Amino acid sequence: MSTVATTHIELDADGRPWIVGANMKVSEIVLDKLAYGWSSEEMCFQHPHLSLAQIHAALAYYYDHQPEIDAEISQQLEEYDKLRGQAENSPLRQKLRALGKLP
C-alpha cells in the first residue's frame, strides 16, 4: 500500500482504496451493501476482523468517491463476465458434456 487516504483507508499503487490492515478493498464493503443490503452492524458481524469504524470509513470513502468506485466495480463485472464466457467452452466442460454430466 502506498498512500494513506484516511486513518482507516489507504490507496494502493493503482489508486484503489483498501481498508488499513484488513486486506479488504472498499469496493468489497460496497458490494456487501449493494448485494445483501447489510447494515454497517451486519457487515461488522459478517466480517469480525473489521471494526465498525473501518466499515463506516469505507462507506464514507465510497460516498465521497462514488463514480470512481462504481467504475471499478463495473470493470470487474465485465472482466468476470468475459472470463465466465471463456470458461463455458473449456476442454473440461466439453468433456463433461460429452459424458452427459453437464447439459
CSV table of N, CA and C in Angstrom, one decimal:
chain,number,residue,atom,x,y,z
A,1,MET,N,0.8,-1.2,0.0
A,1,MET,CA,0.0,0.0,0.0
A,1,MET,C,0.9,1.2,0.0
A,2,SER,N,0.4,2.3,-0.6
A,2,SER,CA,1.3,3.4,-0.7
A,2,SER,C,0.8,4.7,0.0
A,3,THR,N,-0.4,5.1,-0.3
A,3,THR,CA,-0.9,6.4,0.2
A,3,THR,C,-2.0,6.2,1.2
A,4,VAL,N,-1.9,6.9,2.4
A,4,VAL,CA,-2.9,6.9,3.4
A,4,VAL,C,-4.0,8.0,3.0
A,5,ALA,N,-5.2,7.6,2.8
A,5,ALA,CA,-6.3,8.5,2.4
A,5,ALA,C,-7.0,9.0,3.7
A,6,THR,N,-7.2,8.1,4.6
A,6,THR,CA,-7.8,8.5,5.9
A,6,THR,C,-7.1,7.5,7.0
A,7,THR,N,-7.5,7.6,8.2
A,7,THR,CA,-7.0,6.8,9.2
A,7,THR,C,-7.2,5.3,8.9
A,8,HIS,N,-8.4,5.0,8.3
A,8,HIS,CA,-8.8,3.6,8.0
A,8,HIS,C,-8.7,3.2,6.6
A,9,ILE,N,-8.4,4.1,5.7
A,9,ILE,CA,-8.4,3.8,4.3
A,9,ILE,C,-7.0,4.3,3.7
A,10,GLU,N,-6.4,3.3,2.9
A,10,GLU,CA,-5.2,3.7,2.2
A,10,GLU,C,-5.4,3.3,0.7
A,11,LEU,N,-4.6,4.0,-0.1
A,11,LEU,CA,-4.6,3.7,-1.6
A,11,LEU,C,-3.4,2.9,-2.0
A,12,ASP,N,-3.7,1.9,-2.8
A,12,ASP,CA,-2.5,1.1,-3.3
A,12,ASP,C,-1.9,1.9,-4.5
A,13,ALA,N,-0.9,1.2,-5.1
A,13,ALA,CA,-0.1,1.9,-6.2
A,13,ALA,C,-1.0,2.2,-7.4
A,14,ASP,N,-2.1,1.5,-7.6
A,14,ASP,CA,-3.0,1.8,-8.7
A,14,ASP,C,-4.1,2.7,-8.3
A,15,GLY,N,-4.1,3.3,-7.0
A,15,GLY,CA,-5.1,4.2,-6.6
A,15,GLY,C,-6.4,3.6,-6.0
A,16,ARG,N,-6.4,2.3,-5.9
A,16,ARG,CA,-7.6,1.6,-5.3
A,16,ARG,C,-7.6,1.7,-3.8
A,17,PRO,N,-8.7,2.0,-3.2
A,17,PRO,CA,-8.8,2.2,-1.7
A,17,PRO,C,-9.0,0.8,-1.0
A,18,TRP,N,-8.2,0.6,0.0
A,18,TRP,CA,-8.2,-0.6,0.8
A,18,TRP,C,-8.4,-0.2,2.3
A,19,ILE,N,-9.0,-1.0,3.0
A,19,ILE,CA,-9.2,-0.8,4.5
A,19,ILE,C,-7.8,-1.2,5.1
A,20,VAL,N,-7.3,-0.2,5.9
A,20,VAL,CA,-6.0,-0.4,6.5
A,20,VAL,C,-5.9,-1.6,7.4
A,21,GLY,N,-5.0,-2.5,7.2
A,21,GLY,CA,-4.7,-3.7,8.0
A,21,GLY,C,-5.7,-4.8,7.8
A,22,ALA,N,-6.6,-4.7,6.8
A,22,ALA,CA,-7.7,-5.7,6.7
A,22,ALA,C,-7.6,-6.5,5.4
A,23,ASN,N,-6.7,-6.2,4.5
A,23,ASN,CA,-6.6,-6.9,3.2
A,23,ASN,C,-8.0,-7.0,2.5
A,24,MET,N,-8.7,-5.9,2.6
A,24,MET,CA,-10.1,-5.8,2.0
A,24,MET,C,-10.2,-4.5,1.3
A,25,LYS,N,-10.7,-4.5,0.1
A,25,LYS,CA,-11.0,-3.3,-0.7
A,25,LYS,C,-12.3,-2.6,-0.2
A,26,VAL,N,-12.3,-1.3,-0.4
A,26,VAL,CA,-13.5,-0.6,-0.1
A,26,VAL,C,-14.6,-1.1,-1.0
A,27,SER,N,-14.3,-1.4,-2.2
A,27,SER,CA,-15.4,-1.9,-3.1
A,27,SER,C,-16.0,-3.2,-2.6
A,28,GLU,N,-15.3,-4.0,-1.9
A,28,GLU,CA,-15.9,-5.2,-1.3
A,28,GLU,C,-17.0,-4.9,-0.3
A,29,ILE,N,-16.7,-3.9,0.5
A,29,ILE,CA,-17.7,-3.5,1.5
A,29,ILE,C,-19.0,-2.9,0.8
A,30,VAL,N,-18.7,-2.1,-0.3
A,30,VAL,CA,-19.8,-1.5,-1.1
A,30,VAL,C,-20.6,-2.7,-1.7
A,31,LEU,N,-20.0,-3.7,-2.2
A,31,LEU,CA,-20.7,-4.8,-2.8
A,31,LEU,C,-21.6,-5.5,-1.8
A,32,ASP,N,-21.1,-5.7,-0.5
A,32,ASP,CA,-21.9,-6.2,0.5
A,32,ASP,C,-23.2,-5.4,0.8
A,33,LYS,N,-23.0,-4.1,0.8
A,33,LYS,CA,-24.1,-3.2,1.0
A,33,LYS,C,-25.1,-3.3,-0.2
A,34,LEU,N,-24.6,-3.3,-1.4
A,34,LEU,CA,-25.5,-3.4,-2.6
A,34,LEU,C,-26.1,-4.7,-2.8
A,35,ALA,N,-25.4,-5.8,-2.6
A,35,ALA,CA,-25.9,-7.1,-2.9
A,35,ALA,C,-26.8,-7.7,-1.8
A,36,TYR,N,-26.4,-7.4,-0.6
A,36,TYR,CA,-27.2,-8.0,0.5
A,36,TYR,C,-28.0,-7.0,1.3
A,37,GLY,N,-27.8,-5.7,1.1
A,37,GLY,CA,-28.5,-4.7,1.8
A,37,GLY,C,-28.1,-4.6,3.3
A,38,TRP,N,-26.9,-5.2,3.6
A,38,TRP,CA,-26.5,-5.2,5.0
A,38,TRP,C,-26.3,-3.8,5.6
A,39,SER,N,-26.6,-3.7,6.9
A,39,SER,CA,-26.3,-2.5,7.6
A,39,SER,C,-24.8,-2.6,8.0
A,40,SER,N,-24.3,-1.5,8.5
A,40,SER,CA,-22.9,-1.5,9.0
A,40,SER,C,-22.7,-2.5,10.1
A,41,GLU,N,-23.7,-2.6,11.0
A,41,GLU,CA,-23.6,-3.6,12.1
A,41,GLU,C,-23.5,-5.0,11.6
A,42,GLU,N,-24.4,-5.3,10.6
A,42,GLU,CA,-24.4,-6.6,10.0
A,42,GLU,C,-23.1,-6.9,9.3
A,43,MET,N,-22.5,-5.9,8.6
A,43,MET,CA,-21.2,-6.1,8.0
A,43,MET,C,-20.1,-6.4,9.0
A,44,CYS,N,-20.2,-5.8,10.1
A,44,CYS,CA,-19.3,-6.0,11.2
A,44,CYS,C,-19.4,-7.4,11.7
A,45,PHE,N,-20.6,-7.9,11.8
A,45,PHE,CA,-20.9,-9.3,12.3
A,45,PHE,C,-20.3,-10.3,11.2
A,46,GLN,N,-20.6,-10.0,10.0
A,46,GLN,CA,-20.1,-10.9,8.9
A,46,GLN,C,-18.6,-10.8,8.7
A,47,HIS,N,-18.0,-9.7,9.0
A,47,HIS,CA,-16.5,-9.6,8.9
A,47,HIS,C,-16.0,-9.2,10.2
A,48,PRO,N,-15.9,-10.2,11.1
A,48,PRO,CA,-15.4,-9.9,12.5
A,48,PRO,C,-14.0,-9.3,12.6
A,49,HIS,N,-13.2,-9.4,11.5
A,49,HIS,CA,-11.9,-8.8,11.6
A,49,HIS,C,-11.9,-7.3,11.3
A,50,LEU,N,-13.1,-6.8,11.0
A,50,LEU,CA,-13.3,-5.3,10.7
A,50,LEU,C,-14.0,-4.7,11.9
A,51,SER,N,-13.5,-3.5,12.2
A,51,SER,CA,-14.2,-2.7,13.3
A,51,SER,C,-15.4,-1.9,12.6
A,52,LEU,N,-16.3,-1.5,13.4
A,52,LEU,CA,-17.4,-0.7,12.9
A,52,LEU,C,-16.9,0.6,12.3
A,53,ALA,N,-15.8,1.2,12.9
A,53,ALA,CA,-15.2,2.4,12.4
A,53,ALA,C,-14.6,2.2,11.0
A,54,GLN,N,-14.0,1.0,10.8
A,54,GLN,CA,-13.4,0.7,9.5
A,54,GLN,C,-14.5,0.6,8.4
A,55,ILE,N,-15.6,0.0,8.8
A,55,ILE,CA,-16.8,-0.1,7.9
A,55,ILE,C,-17.4,1.2,7.5
A,56,HIS,N,-17.6,2.0,8.5
A,56,HIS,CA,-18.1,3.4,8.3
A,56,HIS,C,-17.1,4.2,7.5
A,57,ALA,N,-15.8,4.1,7.7
A,57,ALA,CA,-14.8,4.8,6.9
A,57,ALA,C,-14.9,4.3,5.5
A,58,ALA,N,-15.0,3.0,5.2
A,58,ALA,CA,-15.1,2.5,3.9
A,58,ALA,C,-16.3,3.1,3.2
A,59,LEU,N,-17.5,3.1,3.8
A,59,LEU,CA,-18.7,3.6,3.2
A,59,LEU,C,-18.6,5.1,3.0
A,60,ALA,N,-18.0,5.8,3.9
A,60,ALA,CA,-17.8,7.3,3.8
A,60,ALA,C,-16.9,7.6,2.6
A,61,TYR,N,-15.8,6.8,2.5
A,61,TYR,CA,-14.9,6.9,1.3
A,61,TYR,C,-15.6,6.7,0.0
A,62,TYR,N,-16.5,5.6,0.0
A,62,TYR,CA,-17.3,5.3,-1.2
A,62,TYR,C,-18.2,6.5,-1.6
A,63,TYR,N,-18.9,7.0,-0.6
A,63,TYR,CA,-19.8,8.1,-0.9
A,63,TYR,C,-19.1,9.4,-1.4
A,64,ASP,N,-17.8,9.6,-0.9
A,64,ASP,CA,-17.0,10.7,-1.4
A,64,ASP,C,-16.4,10.4,-2.8
A,65,HIS,N,-16.3,9.2,-3.2
A,65,HIS,CA,-15.6,8.8,-4.4
A,65,HIS,C,-16.5,7.8,-5.2
A,66,GLN,N,-17.8,8.0,-5.2
A,66,GLN,CA,-18.7,7.0,-5.8
A,66,GLN,C,-18.5,6.8,-7.3
A,67,PRO,N,-18.3,7.8,-8.1
A,67,PRO,CA,-18.2,7.5,-9.5
A,67,PRO,C,-16.9,6.6,-9.8
A,68,GLU,N,-15.8,6.9,-9.2
A,68,GLU,CA,-14.6,6.1,-9.4
A,68,GLU,C,-14.8,4.6,-8.9
A,69,ILE,N,-15.4,4.4,-7.8
A,69,ILE,CA,-15.6,3.1,-7.3
A,69,ILE,C,-16.6,2.3,-8.0
A,70,ASP,N,-17.7,3.0,-8.5
A,70,ASP,CA,-18.7,2.4,-9.3
A,70,ASP,C,-18.1,1.9,-10.6
A,71,ALA,N,-17.2,2.7,-11.2
A,71,ALA,CA,-16.5,2.4,-12.4
A,71,ALA,C,-15.6,1.1,-12.2
A,72,GLU,N,-14.9,1.1,-11.1
A,72,GLU,CA,-14.1,-0.1,-10.8
A,72,GLU,C,-14.9,-1.3,-10.7
A,73,ILE,N,-16.1,-1.2,-10.0
A,73,ILE,CA,-17.0,-2.4,-9.8
A,73,ILE,C,-17.5,-2.8,-11.2
A,74,SER,N,-17.9,-1.9,-12.1
A,74,SER,CA,-18.3,-2.2,-13.4
A,74,SER,C,-17.3,-2.9,-14.2
A,75,GLN,N,-16.0,-2.4,-14.1
A,75,GLN,CA,-14.9,-3.0,-14.8
A,75,GLN,C,-14.7,-4.5,-14.4
A,76,GLN,N,-14.8,-4.7,-13.1
A,76,GLN,CA,-14.6,-6.0,-12.5
A,76,GLN,C,-15.7,-7.0,-13.0
A,77,LEU,N,-16.9,-6.5,-13.0
A,77,LEU,CA,-18.0,-7.3,-13.5
A,77,LEU,C,-17.9,-7.7,-15.0
A,78,GLU,N,-17.4,-6.7,-15.8
A,78,GLU,CA,-17.1,-7.0,-17.2
A,78,GLU,C,-16.1,-8.1,-17.4
A,79,GLU,N,-15.0,-8.0,-16.6
A,79,GLU,CA,-13.9,-9.0,-16.6
A,79,GLU,C,-14.4,-10.3,-16.2
A,80,TYR,N,-15.3,-10.4,-15.1
A,80,TYR,CA,-15.9,-11.6,-14.7
A,80,TYR,C,-16.7,-12.3,-15.8
A,81,ASP,N,-17.6,-11.4,-16.4
A,81,ASP,CA,-18.4,-12.0,-17.5
A,81,ASP,C,-17.6,-12.5,-18.7
A,82,LYS,N,-16.5,-11.8,-19.0
A,82,LYS,CA,-15.6,-12.3,-20.1
A,82,LYS,C,-15.0,-13.6,-19.7
A,83,LEU,N,-14.5,-13.7,-18.5
A,83,LEU,CA,-13.8,-15.0,-18.1
A,83,LEU,C,-14.8,-16.1,-18.0
A,84,ARG,N,-16.0,-15.8,-17.5
A,84,ARG,CA,-17.0,-16.8,-17.4
A,84,ARG,C,-17.4,-17.3,-18.8
A,85,GLY,N,-17.5,-16.4,-19.7
A,85,GLY,CA,-17.9,-16.8,-21.1
A,85,GLY,C,-16.8,-17.7,-21.7
A,86,GLN,N,-15.5,-17.4,-21.4
A,86,GLN,CA,-14.4,-18.3,-21.9
A,86,GLN,C,-14.5,-19.7,-21.2
A,87,ALA,N,-14.9,-19.7,-20.0
A,87,ALA,CA,-14.9,-21.0,-19.3
A,87,ALA,C,-16.0,-21.9,-19.7
A,88,GLU,N,-17.1,-21.3,-20.3
A,88,GLU,CA,-18.2,-22.1,-20.8
A,88,GLU,C,-17.8,-23.2,-21.8
A,89,ASN,N,-16.8,-23.0,-22.6
A,89,ASN,CA,-16.4,-24.0,-23.5
A,89,ASN,C,-15.0,-24.5,-23.2
A,90,SER,N,-14.6,-24.6,-22.0
A,90,SER,CA,-13.3,-25.1,-21.6
A,90,SER,C,-13.2,-26.6,-22.0
A,91,PRO,N,-12.1,-27.1,-22.2
A,91,PRO,CA,-11.9,-28.6,-22.5
A,91,PRO,C,-12.6,-29.5,-21.5
A,92,LEU,N,-12.5,-29.1,-20.2
A,92,LEU,CA,-13.1,-29.9,-19.2
A,92,LEU,C,-14.6,-29.9,-19.3
A,93,ARG,N,-15.2,-28.7,-19.5
A,93,ARG,CA,-16.7,-28.7,-19.7
A,93,ARG,C,-17.1,-29.4,-20.9
A,94,GLN,N,-16.3,-29.4,-22.0
A,94,GLN,CA,-16.7,-30.1,-23.2
A,94,GLN,C,-16.7,-31.6,-22.9
A,95,LYS,N,-15.7,-32.1,-22.2
A,95,LYS,CA,-15.6,-33.5,-21.9
A,95,LYS,C,-16.7,-33.9,-21.0
A,96,LEU,N,-17.1,-33.1,-20.0
A,96,LEU,CA,-18.2,-33.4,-19.1
A,96,LEU,C,-19.5,-33.4,-19.9
A,97,ARG,N,-19.7,-32.5,-20.9
A,97,ARG,CA,-20.9,-32.6,-21.7
A,97,ARG,C,-20.9,-33.8,-22.5
A,98,ALA,N,-19.8,-34.2,-23.1
A,98,ALA,CA,-19.8,-35.5,-23.9
A,98,ALA,C,-20.1,-36.7,-23.0
A,99,LEU,N,-19.8,-36.7,-21.7
A,99,LEU,CA,-20.1,-37.8,-20.8
A,99,LEU,C,-21.5,-37.7,-20.3
A,100,GLY,N,-22.2,-36.6,-20.6
A,100,GLY,CA,-23.6,-36.4,-20.2
A,100,GLY,C,-23.7,-35.9,-18.7
A,101,LYS,N,-22.6,-35.4,-18.2
A,101,LYS,CA,-22.6,-34.8,-16.9
A,101,LYS,C,-23.0,-33.4,-16.8
A,102,LEU,N,-23.0,-32.7,-17.9
A,102,LEU,CA,-23.4,-31.3,-18.0
A,102,LEU,C,-24.4,-31.2,-19.1
A,103,PRO,N,-25.3,-30.2,-19.0
A,103,PRO,CA,-26.2,-30.0,-20.2
A,103,PRO,C,-25.5,-29.3,-21.3
